[in-house]
Each structure stands twice: as C-alpha cells, then as structure tokens.
Amino acid sequence: LRRHFGSLVAGWRALDVEMVGKLSFNEFCRSCRRIGFHGNFKLLWTELDAQGAGAVTLADIEPRTGQVVESFRAQMLKRHGNMHKAWKKEVDLYGNHAVHDVEMVKAVEGLDLPEGIDGKEVFQMLSRWPPSLGTVRLRDFDHDAERRFRGGRASAFALPPAPAVPSAGEEQLPSSRRCAACPKA
C-alpha cells in the first residue's frame, strides 16, 4: 500500500472507499481487486483479521498508524465538529491547502493526544512524499471531507442558501450586509 499509494493512510483510503473505517471480507476482496491486488485474498484476510472480528481496519494493517491517525482524527472532530473546519483552523495555518511539517507539529502540540504522538509522526503518516519534499492536504487525510467541501455532495460544509432576490419595491440589504457568496440583487 505504501509503495503503490505513497502512504498507508492513502492506501487505506483507496480500500475503504465508503469511509466507514472497516471492511468486511467481501468489501476487502472487491477493494483489493480494484487497486490491482490479485493474490491470495483468503490468506491475507486471515493474517489481517487475526482476532476473527469479521472486519479489518487500518489498525489491523499497521497498529501504530491506526492508533495515531484515529487519535488525531478524534481530537480534531471533538474540538471542531467536522474535519474541514478543524483542518482550516488547526492545521492549515497559512490557508494555502498545503500543510508543511511545521504546521502539523504546531497543530498536534495543541491537541490532547496520547503521549508519544508528535506532529512529525502524524505528518509522515499522512504524507505521500518524503517529508523534505512534501505537504499534506486535507484530501490526503480525509478525501470525503475534501469532496464535501468542494461541493461533491450536500453536507455541513455547504453555504447557506442565498436569500431570495427582492421583488420591485422591496428594500434591499446594503452591500456591506450581503454575503460575498450571495448574488447581487
């Protein structure tokens, strides 16, 4: 997964297309075929689902990565309610949609994560590139949140509906009170 997608997290996102956080055996087989793996599914499944839970998670593939990513995600959601808002306020400090390791380190310092998890580790797990070359984008961590933000489907990130355009004779809001995204009346 790391070699093919650049990171375990990106590889997991390619497998877990529904973003549920776990895969049943059938979902796992379909996802493996989709990404081009044609090996022994049953043997790989048995190794990953060693506890017999009937589902595999990122933590089953690599426990430390699963723990770090889930801890980071849970704290961000706890503080902000959704990943886009959390990413924008805590991580993407420069607002350029490309987070460098320095920004991630600062973001992680402010979170209540288990001891031993630092920003450089989080950055390395999320980055598809060597840390000296790369950045992390929201889509690398949570493609679904990025897609919702970009308008792929209705969500908490959507702008509120534009107010109705006043008919002739109705008072219009002064331009200073209008939302920048609203059409000019």
JSON list of C-alpha atoms in Angstrom, two decimals:
[
{"chain": "A", "resi": 1, "resn": "LEU", "atom": "CA", "xyz": [0.00, 0.00, 0.00]},
{"chain": "A", "resi": 2, "resn": "ARG", "atom": "CA", "xyz": [2.78, 2.40, 0.93]},
{"chain": "A", "resi": 3, "resn": "ARG", "atom": "CA", "xyz": [4.65, 1.77, -2.32]},
{"chain": "A", "resi": 4, "resn": "HIS", "atom": "CA", "xyz": [1.56, 2.00, -4.51]},
{"chain": "A", "resi": 5, "resn": "PHE", "atom": "CA", "xyz": [-0.21, 4.97, -2.82]},
{"chain": "A", "resi": 6, "resn": "GLY", "atom": "CA", "xyz": [2.62, 6.82, -1.09]},
{"chain": "A", "resi": 7, "resn": "SER", "atom": "CA", "xyz": [1.41, 6.16, 2.47]},
{"chain": "A", "resi": 8, "resn": "LEU", "atom": "CA", "xyz": [-0.56, 3.56, 4.40]},
{"chain": "A", "resi": 9, "resn": "VAL", "atom": "CA", "xyz": [-3.26, 6.13, 5.08]},
{"chain": "A", "resi": 10, "resn": "ALA", "atom": "CA", "xyz": [-3.68, 6.89, 1.36]},
{"chain": "A", "resi": 11, "resn": "GLY", "atom": "CA", "xyz": [-3.71, 3.16, 0.64]},
{"chain": "A", "resi": 12, "resn": "TRP", "atom": "CA", "xyz": [-6.32, 2.56, 3.31]},
{"chain": "A", "resi": 13, "resn": "ARG", "atom": "CA", "xyz": [-8.48, 5.35, 1.85]},
{"chain": "A", "resi": 14, "resn": "ALA", "atom": "CA", "xyz": [-8.30, 3.58, -1.53]},
{"chain": "A", "resi": 15, "resn": "LEU", "atom": "CA", "xyz": [-9.51, 0.37, 0.10]},
{"chain": "A", "resi": 16, "resn": "ASP", "atom": "CA", "xyz": [-12.15, 1.93, 2.37]},
{"chain": "A", "resi": 17, "resn": "VAL", "atom": "CA", "xyz": [-13.96, 3.90, -0.33]},
{"chain": "A", "resi": 18, "resn": "GLU", "atom": "CA", "xyz": [-17.12, 4.26, 1.78]},
{"chain": "A", "resi": 19, "resn": "MET", "atom": "CA", "xyz": [-15.04, 5.78, 4.61]},
{"chain": "A", "resi": 20, "resn": "VAL", "atom": "CA", "xyz": [-16.58, 3.52, 7.23]},
{"chain": "A", "resi": 21, "resn": "GLY", "atom": "CA", "xyz": [-13.26, 2.68, 8.90]},
{"chain": "A", "resi": 22, "resn": "LYS", "atom": "CA", "xyz": [-13.55, -1.06, 8.45]},
{"chain": "A", "resi": 23, "resn": "LEU", "atom": "CA", "xyz": [-14.00, -3.59, 5.66]},
{"chain": "A", "resi": 24, "resn": "SER", "atom": "CA", "xyz": [-15.87, -6.90, 5.62]},
{"chain": "A", "resi": 25, "resn": "PHE", "atom": "CA", "xyz": [-14.29, -9.79, 3.73]},
{"chain": "A", "resi": 26, "resn": "ASN", "atom": "CA", "xyz": [-16.36, -9.12, 0.59]},
{"chain": "A", "resi": 27, "resn": "GLU", "atom": "CA", "xyz": [-15.59, -5.39, 0.66]},
{"chain": "A", "resi": 28, "resn": "PHE", "atom": "CA", "xyz": [-11.92, -6.19, 1.23]},
{"chain": "A", "resi": 29, "resn": "CYS", "atom": "CA", "xyz": [-11.79, -8.53, -1.79]},
{"chain": "A", "resi": 30, "resn": "ARG", "atom": "CA", "xyz": [-13.58, -6.01, -4.05]},
{"chain": "A", "resi": 31, "resn": "SER", "atom": "CA", "xyz": [-11.26, -3.21, -2.93]},
{"chain": "A", "resi": 32, "resn": "CYS", "atom": "CA", "xyz": [-8.14, -5.33, -3.41]},
{"chain": "A", "resi": 33, "resn": "ARG", "atom": "CA", "xyz": [-9.21, -6.19, -6.95]},
{"chain": "A", "resi": 34, "resn": "ARG", "atom": "CA", "xyz": [-9.98, -2.56, -7.69]},
{"chain": "A", "resi": 35, "resn": "ILE", "atom": "CA", "xyz": [-6.48, -1.44, -6.68]},
{"chain": "A", "resi": 36, "resn": "GLY", "atom": "CA", "xyz": [-4.85, -4.25, -8.65]},
{"chain": "A", "resi": 37, "resn": "PHE", "atom": "CA", "xyz": [-4.04, -6.89, -6.00]},
{"chain": "A", "resi": 38, "resn": "HIS", "atom": "CA", "xyz": [-4.72, -10.39, -7.28]},
{"chain": "A", "resi": 39, "resn": "GLY", "atom": "CA", "xyz": [-3.00, -12.52, -4.66]},
{"chain": "A", "resi": 40, "resn": "ASN", "atom": "CA", "xyz": [-4.47, -14.94, -2.13]},
{"chain": "A", "resi": 41, "resn": "PHE", "atom": "CA", "xyz": [-7.29, -12.89, -0.55]},
{"chain": "A", "resi": 42, "resn": "LYS", "atom": "CA", "xyz": [-8.23, -15.55, 2.00]},
{"chain": "A", "resi": 43, "resn": "LEU", "atom": "CA", "xyz": [-4.66, -15.89, 3.32]},
{"chain": "A", "resi": 44, "resn": "LEU", "atom": "CA", "xyz": [-4.19, -12.12, 3.52]},
{"chain": "A", "resi": 45, "resn": "TRP", "atom": "CA", "xyz": [-7.58, -11.75, 5.23]},
{"chain": "A", "resi": 46, "resn": "THR", "atom": "CA", "xyz": [-6.69, -14.42, 7.80]},
{"chain": "A", "resi": 47, "resn": "GLU", "atom": "CA", "xyz": [-3.43, -12.60, 8.61]},
{"chain": "A", "resi": 48, "resn": "LEU", "atom": "CA", "xyz": [-5.12, -9.20, 8.94]},
{"chain": "A", "resi": 49, "resn": "ASP", "atom": "CA", "xyz": [-8.22, -10.38, 10.82]},
{"chain": "A", "resi": 50, "resn": "ALA", "atom": "CA", "xyz": [-6.21, -12.44, 13.30]},
{"chain": "A", "resi": 51, "resn": "GLN", "atom": "CA", "xyz": [-8.81, -11.84, 16.05]},
{"chain": "A", "resi": 52, "resn": "GLY", "atom": "CA", "xyz": [-11.65, -13.15, 13.88]},
{"chain": "A", "resi": 53, "resn": "ALA", "atom": "CA", "xyz": [-13.65, -9.93, 14.19]},
{"chain": "A", "resi": 54, "resn": "GLY", "atom": "CA", "xyz": [-15.09, -10.26, 10.69]},
{"chain": "A", "resi": 55, "resn": "ALA", "atom": "CA", "xyz": [-13.72, -6.88, 9.63]},
{"chain": "A", "resi": 56, "resn": "VAL", "atom": "CA", "xyz": [-10.33, -5.27, 9.13]},
{"chain": "A", "resi": 57, "resn": "THR", "atom": "CA", "xyz": [-9.28, -1.72, 9.91]},
{"chain": "A", "resi": 58, "resn": "LEU", "atom": "CA", "xyz": [-6.22, 0.43, 9.30]},
{"chain": "A", "resi": 59, "resn": "ALA", "atom": "CA", "xyz": [-5.03, -0.66, 12.75]},
{"chain": "A", "resi": 60, "resn": "ASP", "atom": "CA", "xyz": [-5.12, -4.31, 11.59]},
{"chain": "A", "resi": 61, "resn": "ILE", "atom": "CA", "xyz": [-2.82, -3.43, 8.71]},
{"chain": "A", "resi": 62, "resn": "GLU", "atom": "CA", "xyz": [-0.45, -1.34, 10.84]},
{"chain": "A", "resi": 63, "resn": "PRO", "atom": "CA", "xyz": [-1.40, -0.84, 14.52]},
{"chain": "A", "resi": 64, "resn": "ARG", "atom": "CA", "xyz": [0.68, 2.27, 15.22]},
{"chain": "A", "resi": 65, "resn": "THR", "atom": "CA", "xyz": [-0.60, 4.09, 12.14]},
{"chain": "A", "resi": 66, "resn": "GLY", "atom": "CA", "xyz": [-4.17, 3.17, 13.04]},
{"chain": "A", "resi": 67, "resn": "GLN", "atom": "CA", "xyz": [-3.75, 4.45, 16.60]},
{"chain": "A", "resi": 68, "resn": "VAL", "atom": "CA", "xyz": [-2.06, 7.72, 15.61]},
{"chain": "A", "resi": 69, "resn": "VAL", "atom": "CA", "xyz": [-4.46, 8.56, 12.78]},
{"chain": "A", "resi": 70, "resn": "GLU", "atom": "CA", "xyz": [-7.56, 7.71, 14.81]},
{"chain": "A", "resi": 71, "resn": "SER", "atom": "CA", "xyz": [-6.34, 9.70, 17.83]},
{"chain": "A", "resi": 72, "resn": "PHE", "atom": "CA", "xyz": [-5.59, 12.72, 15.63]},
{"chain": "A", "resi": 73, "resn": "ARG", "atom": "CA", "xyz": [-8.94, 12.47, 13.83]},
{"chain": "A", "resi": 74, "resn": "ALA", "atom": "CA", "xyz": [-10.93, 12.02, 17.05]},
{"chain": "A", "resi": 75, "resn": "GLN", "atom": "CA", "xyz": [-9.35, 15.05, 18.73]},
{"chain": "A", "resi": 76, "resn": "MET", "atom": "CA", "xyz": [-9.89, 17.23, 15.67]},
{"chain": "A", "resi": 77, "resn": "LEU", "atom": "CA", "xyz": [-13.56, 16.23, 15.46]},
{"chain": "A", "resi": 78, "resn": "LYS", "atom": "CA", "xyz": [-14.05, 16.67, 19.20]},
{"chain": "A", "resi": 79, "resn": "ARG", "atom": "CA", "xyz": [-12.73, 20.23, 19.04]},
{"chain": "A", "resi": 80, "resn": "HIS", "atom": "CA", "xyz": [-14.40, 21.39, 15.83]},
{"chain": "A", "resi": 81, "resn": "GLY", "atom": "CA", "xyz": [-17.25, 19.05, 14.86]},
{"chain": "A", "resi": 82, "resn": "ASN", "atom": "CA", "xyz": [-16.06, 18.38, 11.31]},
{"chain": "A", "resi": 83, "resn": "MET", "atom": "CA", "xyz": [-12.73, 17.76, 9.63]},
{"chain": "A", "resi": 84, "resn": "HIS", "atom": "CA", "xyz": [-12.83, 20.68, 7.24]},
{"chain": "A", "resi": 85, "resn": "LYS", "atom": "CA", "xyz": [-13.32, 23.24, 9.99]},
{"chain": "A", "resi": 86, "resn": "ALA", "atom": "CA", "xyz": [-10.68, 21.51, 12.13]},
{"chain": "A", "resi": 87, "resn": "TRP", "atom": "CA", "xyz": [-8.19, 21.38, 9.26]},
{"chain": "A", "resi": 88, "resn": "LYS", "atom": "CA", "xyz": [-8.74, 25.03, 8.40]},
{"chain": "A", "resi": 89, "resn": "LYS", "atom": "CA", "xyz": [-8.48, 26.32, 11.99]},
{"chain": "A", "resi": 90, "resn": "GLU", "atom": "CA", "xyz": [-5.84, 24.00, 13.47]},
{"chain": "A", "resi": 91, "resn": "VAL", "atom": "CA", "xyz": [-3.67, 22.62, 10.68]},
{"chain": "A", "resi": 92, "resn": "ASP", "atom": "CA", "xyz": [-3.64, 24.72, 7.52]},
{"chain": "A", "resi": 93, "resn": "LEU", "atom": "CA", "xyz": [-2.29, 27.80, 9.26]},
{"chain": "A", "resi": 94, "resn": "TYR", "atom": "CA", "xyz": [-1.36, 29.63, 6.05]},
{"chain": "A", "resi": 95, "resn": "GLY", "atom": "CA", "xyz": [-4.61, 28.80, 4.27]},
{"chain": "A", "resi": 96, "resn": "ASN", "atom": "CA", "xyz": [-2.87, 27.51, 1.15]},
{"chain": "A", "resi": 97, "resn": "HIS", "atom": "CA", "xyz": [-4.34, 23.96, 1.30]},
{"chain": "A", "resi": 98, "resn": "ALA", "atom": "CA", "xyz": [-0.81, 22.51, 1.51]},
{"chain": "A", "resi": 99, "resn": "VAL", "atom": "CA", "xyz": [0.36, 21.76, 5.05]},
{"chain": "A", "resi": 100, "resn": "HIS", "atom": "CA", "xyz": [4.06, 21.52, 5.81]},
{"chain": "A", "resi": 101, "resn": "ASP", "atom": "CA", "xyz": [5.54, 19.57, 8.70]},
{"chain": "A", "resi": 102, "resn": "VAL", "atom": "CA", "xyz": [5.96, 22.76, 10.77]},
{"chain": "A", "resi": 103, "resn": "GLU", "atom": "CA", "xyz": [2.21, 23.43, 10.62]},
{"chain": "A", "resi": 104, "resn": "MET", "atom": "CA", "xyz": [1.40, 19.84, 11.57]},
{"chain": "A", "resi": 105, "resn": "VAL", "atom": "CA", "xyz": [3.80, 19.94, 14.53]},
{"chain": "A", "resi": 106, "resn": "LYS", "atom": "CA", "xyz": [2.14, 23.12, 15.80]},
{"chain": "A", "resi": 107, "resn": "ALA", "atom": "CA", "xyz": [-1.36, 21.66, 15.34]},
{"chain": "A", "resi": 108, "resn": "VAL", "atom": "CA", "xyz": [-0.53, 18.43, 17.17]},
{"chain": "A", "resi": 109, "resn": "GLU", "atom": "CA", "xyz": [1.06, 20.32, 20.09]},
{"chain": "A", "resi": 110, "resn": "GLY", "atom": "CA", "xyz": [-2.35, 21.86, 20.82]},
{"chain": "A", "resi": 111, "resn": "LEU", "atom": "CA", "xyz": [-4.22, 18.55, 20.85]},
{"chain": "A", "resi": 112, "resn": "ASP", "atom": "CA", "xyz": [-4.77, 16.19, 23.75]},
{"chain": "A", "resi": 113, "resn": "LEU", "atom": "CA", "xyz": [-3.19, 13.16, 22.05]},
{"chain": "A", "resi": 114, "resn": "PRO", "atom": "CA", "xyz": [-1.77, 10.12, 23.82]},
{"chain": "A", "resi": 115, "resn": "GLU", "atom": "CA", "xyz": [1.82, 10.54, 24.96]},
{"chain": "A", "resi": 116, "resn": "GLY", "atom": "CA", "xyz": [4.36, 9.70, 22.31]},
{"chain": "A", "resi": 117, "resn": "ILE", "atom": "CA", "xyz": [2.41, 11.01, 19.33]},
{"chain": "A", "resi": 118, "resn": "ASP", "atom": "CA", "xyz": [4.06, 14.05, 17.81]},
{"chain": "A", "resi": 119, "resn": "GLY", "atom": "CA", "xyz": [3.39, 16.22, 14.81]},
{"chain": "A", "resi": 120, "resn": "LYS", "atom": "CA", "xyz": [6.30, 14.91, 12.75]},
{"chain": "A", "resi": 121, "resn": "GLU", "atom": "CA", "xyz": [4.99, 11.36, 13.09]},
{"chain": "A", "resi": 122, "resn": "VAL", "atom": "CA", "xyz": [1.47, 12.42, 12.11]},
{"chain": "A", "resi": 123, "resn": "PHE", "atom": "CA", "xyz": [2.86, 14.34, 9.13]},
{"chain": "A", "resi": 124, "resn": "GLN", "atom": "CA", "xyz": [4.94, 11.35, 7.97]},
{"chain": "A", "resi": 125, "resn": "MET", "atom": "CA", "xyz": [1.96, 9.01, 8.23]},
{"chain": "A", "resi": 126, "resn": "LEU", "atom": "CA", "xyz": [-0.29, 11.31, 6.23]},
{"chain": "A", "resi": 127, "resn": "SER", "atom": "CA", "xyz": [2.25, 12.45, 3.66]},
{"chain": "A", "resi": 128, "resn": "ARG", "atom": "CA", "xyz": [2.50, 10.68, 0.34]},
{"chain": "A", "resi": 129, "resn": "TRP", "atom": "CA", "xyz": [6.01, 12.06, -0.21]},
{"chain": "A", "resi": 130, "resn": "PRO", "atom": "CA", "xyz": [9.25, 12.22, 1.77]},
{"chain": "A", "resi": 131, "resn": "PRO", "atom": "CA", "xyz": [8.83, 14.93, 4.45]},
{"chain": "A", "resi": 132, "resn": "SER", "atom": "CA", "xyz": [11.54, 17.10, 2.92]},
{"chain": "A", "resi": 133, "resn": "LEU", "atom": "CA", "xyz": [9.62, 17.24, -0.38]},
{"chain": "A", "resi": 134, "resn": "GLY", "atom": "CA", "xyz": [6.02, 17.10, 0.53]},
{"chain": "A", "resi": 135, "resn": "THR", "atom": "CA", "xyz": [2.99, 18.63, 2.01]},
{"chain": "A", "resi": 136, "resn": "VAL", "atom": "CA", "xyz": [-0.21, 17.11, 3.31]},
{"chain": "A", "resi": 137, "resn": "ARG", "atom": "CA", "xyz": [-3.59, 18.18, 2.07]},
{"chain": "A", "resi": 138, "resn": "LEU", "atom": "CA", "xyz": [-6.96, 17.52, 3.63]},
{"chain": "A", "resi": 139, "resn": "ARG", "atom": "CA", "xyz": [-7.73, 15.09, 0.81]},
{"chain": "A", "resi": 140, "resn": "ASP", "atom": "CA", "xyz": [-4.66, 13.02, 1.80]},
{"chain": "A", "resi": 141, "resn": "PHE", "atom": "CA", "xyz": [-6.15, 12.58, 5.25]},
{"chain": "A", "resi": 142, "resn": "ASP", "atom": "CA", "xyz": [-9.89, 12.70, 4.66]},
{"chain": "A", "resi": 143, "resn": "HIS", "atom": "CA", "xyz": [-10.82, 12.68, 1.00]},
{"chain": "A", "resi": 144, "resn": "ASP", "atom": "CA", "xyz": [-14.52, 12.60, 1.88]},
{"chain": "A", "resi": 145, "resn": "ALA", "atom": "CA", "xyz": [-14.28, 15.87, 3.83]},
{"chain": "A", "resi": 146, "resn": "GLU", "atom": "CA", "xyz": [-12.41, 17.46, 0.94]},
{"chain": "A", "resi": 147, "resn": "ARG", "atom": "CA", "xyz": [-15.01, 16.24, -1.55]},
{"chain": "A", "resi": 148, "resn": "ARG", "atom": "CA", "xyz": [-17.89, 17.55, 0.58]},
{"chain": "A", "resi": 149, "resn": "PHE", "atom": "CA", "xyz": [-16.14, 20.89, 0.90]},
{"chain": "A", "resi": 150, "resn": "ARG", "atom": "CA", "xyz": [-15.54, 21.11, -2.85]},
{"chain": "A", "resi": 151, "resn": "GLY", "atom": "CA", "xyz": [-19.27, 20.52, -3.46]},
{"chain": "A", "resi": 152, "resn": "GLY", "atom": "CA", "xyz": [-19.33, 16.82, -4.26]},
{"chain": "A", "resi": 153, "resn": "ARG", "atom": "CA", "xyz": [-22.48, 16.41, -2.17]},
{"chain": "A", "resi": 154, "resn": "ALA", "atom": "CA", "xyz": [-24.57, 18.33, 0.32]},
{"chain": "A", "resi": 155, "resn": "SER", "atom": "CA", "xyz": [-23.04, 18.49, 3.77]},
{"chain": "A", "resi": 156, "resn": "ALA", "atom": "CA", "xyz": [-22.33, 20.60, 6.78]},
{"chain": "A", "resi": 157, "resn": "PHE", "atom": "CA", "xyz": [-19.78, 22.44, 4.66]},
{"chain": "A", "resi": 158, "resn": "ALA", "atom": "CA", "xyz": [-22.28, 23.81, 2.16]},
{"chain": "A", "resi": 159, "resn": "LEU", "atom": "CA", "xyz": [-23.01, 27.52, 2.09]},
{"chain": "A", "resi": 160, "resn": "PRO", "atom": "CA", "xyz": [-26.43, 28.51, 3.36]},
{"chain": "A", "resi": 161, "resn": "PRO", "atom": "CA", "xyz": [-29.00, 29.09, 0.60]},
{"chain": "A", "resi": 162, "resn": "ALA", "atom": "CA", "xyz": [-28.87, 32.54, -0.95]},
{"chain": "A", "resi": 163, "resn": "PRO", "atom": "CA", "xyz": [-31.66, 34.84, 0.12]},
{"chain": "A", "resi": 164, "resn": "ALA", "atom": "CA", "xyz": [-34.46, 35.43, -2.33]},
{"chain": "A", "resi": 165, "resn": "VAL", "atom": "CA", "xyz": [-33.93, 38.35, -4.65]},
{"chain": "A", "resi": 166, "resn": "PRO", "atom": "CA", "xyz": [-36.27, 41.10, -3.53]},
{"chain": "A", "resi": 167, "resn": "SER", "atom": "CA", "xyz": [-39.05, 41.99, -5.91]},
{"chain": "A", "resi": 168, "resn": "ALA", "atom": "CA", "xyz": [-39.56, 45.53, -7.16]},
{"chain": "A", "resi": 169, "resn": "GLY", "atom": "CA", "xyz": [-40.29, 47.92, -4.32]},
{"chain": "A", "resi": 170, "resn": "GLU", "atom": "CA", "xyz": [-38.83, 45.70, -1.55]},
{"chain": "A", "resi": 171, "resn": "GLU", "atom": "CA", "xyz": [-35.93, 47.01, 0.46]},
{"chain": "A", "resi": 172, "resn": "GLN", "atom": "CA", "xyz": [-32.54, 45.53, -0.46]},
{"chain": "A", "resi": 173, "resn": "LEU", "atom": "CA", "xyz": [-29.77, 44.82, 2.01]},
{"chain": "A", "resi": 174, "resn": "PRO", "atom": "CA", "xyz": [-26.86, 47.21, 1.78]},
{"chain": "A", "resi": 175, "resn": "SER", "atom": "CA", "xyz": [-23.86, 45.59, 0.11]},
{"chain": "A", "resi": 176, "resn": "SER", "atom": "CA", "xyz": [-21.97, 45.62, 3.43]},
{"chain": "A", "resi": 177, "resn": "ARG", "atom": "CA", "xyz": [-24.59, 43.24, 4.90]},
{"chain": "A", "resi": 178, "resn": "ARG", "atom": "CA", "xyz": [-24.67, 40.82, 1.98]},
{"chain": "A", "resi": 179, "resn": "CYS", "atom": "CA", "xyz": [-22.73, 37.57, 1.99]},
{"chain": "A", "resi": 180, "resn": "ALA", "atom": "CA", "xyz": [-19.89, 37.63, -0.55]},
{"chain": "A", "resi": 181, "resn": "ALA", "atom": "CA", "xyz": [-21.21, 34.35, -2.00]},
{"chain": "A", "resi": 182, "resn": "CYS", "atom": "CA", "xyz": [-24.74, 35.70, -2.47]},
{"chain": "A", "resi": 183, "resn": "PRO", "atom": "CA", "xyz": [-25.76, 37.03, -5.85]},
{"chain": "A", "resi": 184, "resn": "LYS", "atom": "CA", "xyz": [-26.06, 40.79, -6.14]},
{"chain": "A", "resi": 185, "resn": "ALA", "atom": "CA", "xyz": [-29.68, 41.87, -6.33]}
]
